[in-house]
């Protein structure tokens, strides 16, 4: 574990929009992942995994998650042999449990409202498949805060590629420097830096088992509400 100090939070000005991640940033969805993954594994006669193990695999989309989960038990060639069936099983179970065991992180609703009160336009960009992202936002009462929602299957490439963030900037007709991305992992920071956006990270969530202090960002904010206090138009 890194002992590096968290980067000092920079106050951002001239910001017109925020792009906010979903899993690990607004919602703790790890319990949903655990249930769906272990139901899939049970169908394959595999032992259940602990939630911490699964969380370290989260963040780069469902395909990566399932490949990492299968790699616990199988060598690479067998992972690919089982992949299609495992992914279909996981998605079937995830559709059922999506949002059932998830919980909002502190300061999320207050932070979104504070950003909107400042006149910021809001987009949610996640690597979760869009249909699951929309259902989750609806179930948790967050959908109406966002003008745009893009999932991991909305574009040919997902975070950490900058493509989804550049699309939001184009849709909002804003320069990237007018947009801040907020997320819990290196995916969000790398995508933002490559797109030319500013970026804040939150210290909780899922960063592939790595220290968030090591991620290049404009600072670590304790919550979305704290982020809102460091943003001005």
Tab-separated table of C-alpha atoms in Angstrom:
chain	number	residue	atom	x	y	z
A	1	UNK	CA	0.000	0.000	0.000
A	2	UNK	CA	1.355	3.410	-0.943
A	3	UNK	CA	2.132	5.918	1.785
A	4	UNK	CA	2.147	8.866	-0.613
A	5	UNK	CA	0.249	11.909	0.556
A	6	UNK	CA	-3.044	12.693	-1.113
A	7	UNK	CA	-2.725	15.479	-3.672
A	8	UNK	CA	-3.930	18.844	-2.414
A	9	UNK	CA	-7.361	19.625	-3.831
A	10	UNK	CA	-7.219	22.395	-6.413
A	11	UNK	CA	-10.166	24.787	-6.623
A	12	UNK	CA	-11.435	24.639	-10.190
A	13	UNK	CA	-12.901	27.678	-11.927
A	14	UNK	CA	-14.444	28.140	-15.334
A	15	UNK	CA	-16.217	24.768	-15.059
A	16	UNK	CA	-19.532	24.351	-16.900
A	17	UNK	CA	-20.162	20.598	-16.580
A	18	UNK	CA	-19.284	17.546	-14.513
A	19	UNK	CA	-18.959	13.955	-15.705
A	20	UNK	CA	-19.564	11.594	-12.804
A	21	UNK	CA	-18.797	7.892	-12.551
A	22	UNK	CA	-21.373	5.482	-11.119
A	23	UNK	CA	-20.051	2.336	-9.400
A	24	UNK	CA	-17.774	3.200	-6.505
A	25	UNK	CA	-18.378	6.936	-6.905
A	26	UNK	CA	-22.101	7.470	-6.401
A	27	UNK	CA	-23.141	3.980	-5.355
A	28	UNK	CA	-21.564	1.114	-3.446
A	29	UNK	CA	-22.615	-1.668	-5.800
A	30	UNK	CA	-20.093	-4.273	-4.623
A	31	UNK	CA	-22.779	-6.345	-2.861
A	32	UNK	CA	-24.723	-6.582	-6.137
A	33	UNK	CA	-21.591	-7.730	-7.966
A	34	UNK	CA	-20.918	-10.356	-5.284
A	35	UNK	CA	-24.397	-11.869	-5.519
A	36	UNK	CA	-24.490	-11.954	-9.329
A	37	UNK	CA	-20.943	-13.274	-9.709
A	38	UNK	CA	-21.419	-16.015	-7.131
A	39	UNK	CA	-24.747	-17.100	-8.613
A	40	UNK	CA	-22.950	-17.441	-11.941
A	41	UNK	CA	-20.130	-19.376	-10.292
A	42	UNK	CA	-22.621	-21.685	-8.578
A	43	UNK	CA	-24.082	-22.539	-11.983
A	44	UNK	CA	-20.564	-23.519	-13.060
A	45	UNK	CA	-19.957	-25.568	-9.874
A	46	UNK	CA	-17.291	-23.103	-8.737
A	47	UNK	CA	-16.773	-21.949	-5.159
A	48	UNK	CA	-18.025	-18.467	-4.214
A	49	UNK	CA	-15.575	-15.579	-4.081
A	50	UNK	CA	-15.277	-13.035	-1.290
A	51	UNK	CA	-16.555	-9.554	-2.025
A	52	UNK	CA	-13.085	-8.010	-1.642
A	53	UNK	CA	-11.710	-10.273	-4.368
A	54	UNK	CA	-14.531	-9.353	-6.729
A	55	UNK	CA	-14.198	-5.614	-6.010
A	56	UNK	CA	-10.576	-5.648	-7.148
A	57	UNK	CA	-11.819	-6.870	-10.557
A	58	UNK	CA	-14.426	-4.089	-10.941
A	59	UNK	CA	-14.027	-0.970	-13.067
A	60	UNK	CA	-13.119	-1.922	-16.605
A	61	UNK	CA	-16.480	-3.296	-17.689
A	62	UNK	CA	-18.414	-6.550	-17.369
A	63	UNK	CA	-16.252	-8.421	-19.872
A	64	UNK	CA	-13.081	-7.726	-17.900
A	65	UNK	CA	-14.848	-8.583	-14.634
A	66	UNK	CA	-15.947	-11.996	-15.878
A	67	UNK	CA	-12.555	-12.810	-17.401
A	68	UNK	CA	-10.863	-11.946	-14.108
A	69	UNK	CA	-13.400	-13.993	-12.151
A	70	UNK	CA	-12.887	-17.016	-14.409
A	71	UNK	CA	-9.102	-16.642	-14.227
A	72	UNK	CA	-9.290	-17.469	-10.522
A	73	UNK	CA	-10.006	-21.067	-11.555
A	74	UNK	CA	-8.986	-21.481	-15.182
A	75	UNK	CA	-5.902	-20.872	-17.361
A	76	UNK	CA	-6.308	-18.317	-20.159
A	77	UNK	CA	-7.445	-20.716	-22.920
A	78	UNK	CA	-10.192	-22.153	-20.690
A	79	UNK	CA	-11.244	-18.679	-19.605
A	80	UNK	CA	-12.109	-17.918	-23.220
A	81	UNK	CA	-13.862	-21.270	-23.632
A	82	UNK	CA	-16.158	-20.499	-20.698
A	83	UNK	CA	-16.422	-16.747	-21.252
A	84	UNK	CA	-19.599	-16.425	-23.362
A	85	UNK	CA	-21.666	-18.711	-21.146
A	86	UNK	CA	-20.315	-17.126	-17.961
A	87	UNK	CA	-21.016	-13.581	-19.170
A	88	UNK	CA	-24.570	-14.492	-20.190
A	89	UNK	CA	-25.167	-16.111	-16.796
A	90	UNK	CA	-23.719	-13.155	-14.911
A	91	UNK	CA	-25.800	-10.628	-16.857
A	92	UNK	CA	-28.949	-12.641	-16.284
A	93	UNK	CA	-28.354	-12.667	-12.540
A	94	UNK	CA	-27.161	-9.059	-12.416
A	95	UNK	CA	-30.332	-7.841	-14.113
A	96	UNK	CA	-32.302	-9.399	-11.246
A	97	UNK	CA	-30.180	-8.037	-8.382
A	98	UNK	CA	-29.183	-4.669	-9.909
A	99	UNK	CA	-29.596	-2.053	-7.187
A	100	UNK	CA	-31.104	-4.479	-4.664
A	101	UNK	CA	-28.066	-4.507	-2.381
A	102	UNK	CA	-26.488	-1.190	-3.475
A	103	UNK	CA	-26.337	1.925	-1.302
A	104	UNK	CA	-25.653	5.603	-1.886
A	105	UNK	CA	-22.389	7.003	-0.621
A	106	UNK	CA	-22.669	9.984	1.772
A	107	UNK	CA	-22.957	13.386	0.126
A	108	UNK	CA	-24.006	12.119	-3.301
A	109	UNK	CA	-27.485	13.623	-3.539
A	110	UNK	CA	-26.371	16.801	-1.790
A	111	UNK	CA	-23.370	17.072	-4.093
A	112	UNK	CA	-25.391	16.559	-7.267
A	113	UNK	CA	-27.919	19.147	-6.110
A	114	UNK	CA	-25.162	21.630	-5.226
A	115	UNK	CA	-23.589	21.198	-8.659
A	116	UNK	CA	-26.917	21.685	-10.368
A	117	UNK	CA	-27.626	24.746	-8.225
A	118	UNK	CA	-24.357	26.214	-9.528
A	119	UNK	CA	-25.609	25.740	-13.073
A	120	UNK	CA	-23.382	22.814	-13.952
A	121	UNK	CA	-24.576	20.396	-16.620
A	122	UNK	CA	-24.255	16.817	-15.449
A	123	UNK	CA	-23.432	13.590	-17.270
A	124	UNK	CA	-22.947	10.100	-15.912
A	125	UNK	CA	-20.305	8.047	-17.711
A	126	UNK	CA	-19.797	4.490	-16.507
A	127	UNK	CA	-18.245	1.291	-17.801
A	128	UNK	CA	-21.372	-0.573	-16.691
A	129	UNK	CA	-23.601	-1.635	-19.627
A	130	UNK	CA	-26.021	1.208	-20.365
A	131	UNK	CA	-29.207	-0.753	-19.715
A	132	UNK	CA	-27.967	-1.649	-16.219
A	133	UNK	CA	-26.746	1.897	-15.560
A	134	UNK	CA	-30.093	3.463	-16.479
A	135	UNK	CA	-32.036	0.955	-14.377
A	136	UNK	CA	-29.750	1.570	-11.403
A	137	UNK	CA	-30.012	5.353	-11.661
A	138	UNK	CA	-33.809	5.095	-11.848
A	139	UNK	CA	-34.011	2.719	-8.894
A	140	UNK	CA	-31.868	4.963	-6.695
A	141	UNK	CA	-33.585	8.223	-7.691
A	142	UNK	CA	-30.530	9.728	-9.387
A	143	UNK	CA	-31.578	9.602	-13.054
A	144	UNK	CA	-33.145	13.071	-13.222
A	145	UNK	CA	-29.903	14.789	-12.216
A	146	UNK	CA	-28.243	13.814	-15.488
A	147	UNK	CA	-28.715	15.243	-18.960
A	148	UNK	CA	-26.627	12.449	-20.422
A	149	UNK	CA	-25.913	8.869	-19.395
A	150	UNK	CA	-23.358	6.774	-21.282
A	151	UNK	CA	-22.463	3.171	-20.494
A	152	UNK	CA	-19.559	0.922	-21.284
A	153	UNK	CA	-21.287	-0.241	-24.460
A	154	UNK	CA	-22.276	3.230	-25.701
A	155	UNK	CA	-19.033	3.625	-27.683
A	156	UNK	CA	-16.442	1.335	-29.269
A	157	UNK	CA	-14.053	2.140	-26.399
A	158	UNK	CA	-14.655	2.662	-22.692
A	159	UNK	CA	-12.725	4.371	-19.889
A	160	UNK	CA	-9.742	4.720	-19.447
A	161	UNK	CA	-10.029	5.632	-23.140
A	162	UNK	CA	-11.106	9.290	-23.430
A	163	UNK	CA	-13.729	8.593	-26.121
A	164	UNK	CA	-16.824	8.729	-23.827
A	165	UNK	CA	-15.633	11.933	-22.135
A	166	UNK	CA	-14.886	13.605	-25.452
A	167	UNK	CA	-18.387	12.672	-26.585
A	168	UNK	CA	-19.897	14.432	-23.569
A	169	UNK	CA	-17.837	17.561	-24.261
A	170	UNK	CA	-19.050	17.532	-27.878
A	171	UNK	CA	-22.664	16.937	-26.861
A	172	UNK	CA	-22.522	19.805	-24.377
A	173	UNK	CA	-20.619	21.969	-26.900
A	174	UNK	CA	-17.944	22.663	-24.300
A	175	UNK	CA	-14.174	22.711	-24.371
A	176	UNK	CA	-12.691	19.863	-22.297
A	177	UNK	CA	-11.072	22.390	-19.943
A	178	UNK	CA	-14.618	23.475	-18.973
A	179	UNK	CA	-15.472	19.958	-17.798
A	180	UNK	CA	-14.468	18.075	-14.648
A	181	UNK	CA	-14.641	14.307	-14.315
A	182	UNK	CA	-15.226	12.800	-10.868
A	183	UNK	CA	-14.566	9.150	-10.155
A	184	UNK	CA	-13.095	6.567	-7.832
A	185	UNK	CA	-10.370	5.046	-9.971
A	186	UNK	CA	-7.470	5.494	-12.337
A	187	UNK	CA	-9.912	4.783	-15.196
A	188	UNK	CA	-11.607	8.119	-14.591
A	189	UNK	CA	-8.385	10.074	-14.111
A	190	UNK	CA	-6.645	8.638	-17.163
A	191	UNK	CA	-9.674	9.209	-19.369
A	192	UNK	CA	-10.016	12.787	-18.121
A	193	UNK	CA	-6.348	13.620	-18.599
A	194	UNK	CA	-6.378	12.170	-22.127
A	195	UNK	CA	-9.546	14.091	-22.983
A	196	UNK	CA	-8.175	17.367	-21.594
A	197	UNK	CA	-10.694	17.546	-18.746
A	198	UNK	CA	-10.022	18.331	-15.094
A	199	UNK	CA	-10.457	15.482	-12.633
A	200	UNK	CA	-11.224	14.798	-8.980
A	201	UNK	CA	-11.054	11.390	-7.323
A	202	UNK	CA	-12.984	10.169	-4.291
A	203	UNK	CA	-11.060	8.099	-1.709
A	204	UNK	CA	-13.605	5.300	-1.391
A	205	UNK	CA	-14.872	2.945	-4.111
A	206	UNK	CA	-12.973	0.516	-6.304
A	207	UNK	CA	-9.549	1.332	-7.720
A	208	UNK	CA	-8.522	-2.180	-8.779
A	209	UNK	CA	-6.993	-2.789	-5.347
A	210	UNK	CA	-4.523	0.074	-5.806
A	211	UNK	CA	-3.981	3.262	-3.796
A	212	UNK	CA	-5.951	6.260	-5.058
A	213	UNK	CA	-3.150	8.498	-3.749
A	214	UNK	CA	-0.975	7.323	-6.632
A	215	UNK	CA	-3.446	8.497	-9.287
A	216	UNK	CA	-2.732	11.717	-11.195
A	217	UNK	CA	-5.652	14.045	-10.476
A	218	UNK	CA	-6.527	17.565	-9.391
A	219	UNK	CA	-7.141	16.250	-5.906
A	220	UNK	CA	-8.969	13.742	-3.750
A	221	UNK	CA	-12.337	14.951	-2.458
A	222	UNK	CA	-14.094	13.266	0.441
A	223	UNK	CA	-17.493	13.328	-1.287
A	224	UNK	CA	-19.386	14.766	-4.224
A	225	UNK	CA	-20.559	17.552	-1.939
A	226	UNK	CA	-16.956	18.480	-1.140
A	227	UNK	CA	-16.236	18.345	-4.880
A	228	UNK	CA	-19.062	20.788	-5.513
A	229	UNK	CA	-17.503	23.233	-3.023
A	230	UNK	CA	-14.258	23.188	-5.038
A	231	UNK	CA	-15.929	23.906	-8.384
A	232	UNK	CA	-16.994	27.291	-9.695
A	233	UNK	CA	-18.351	28.378	-13.062
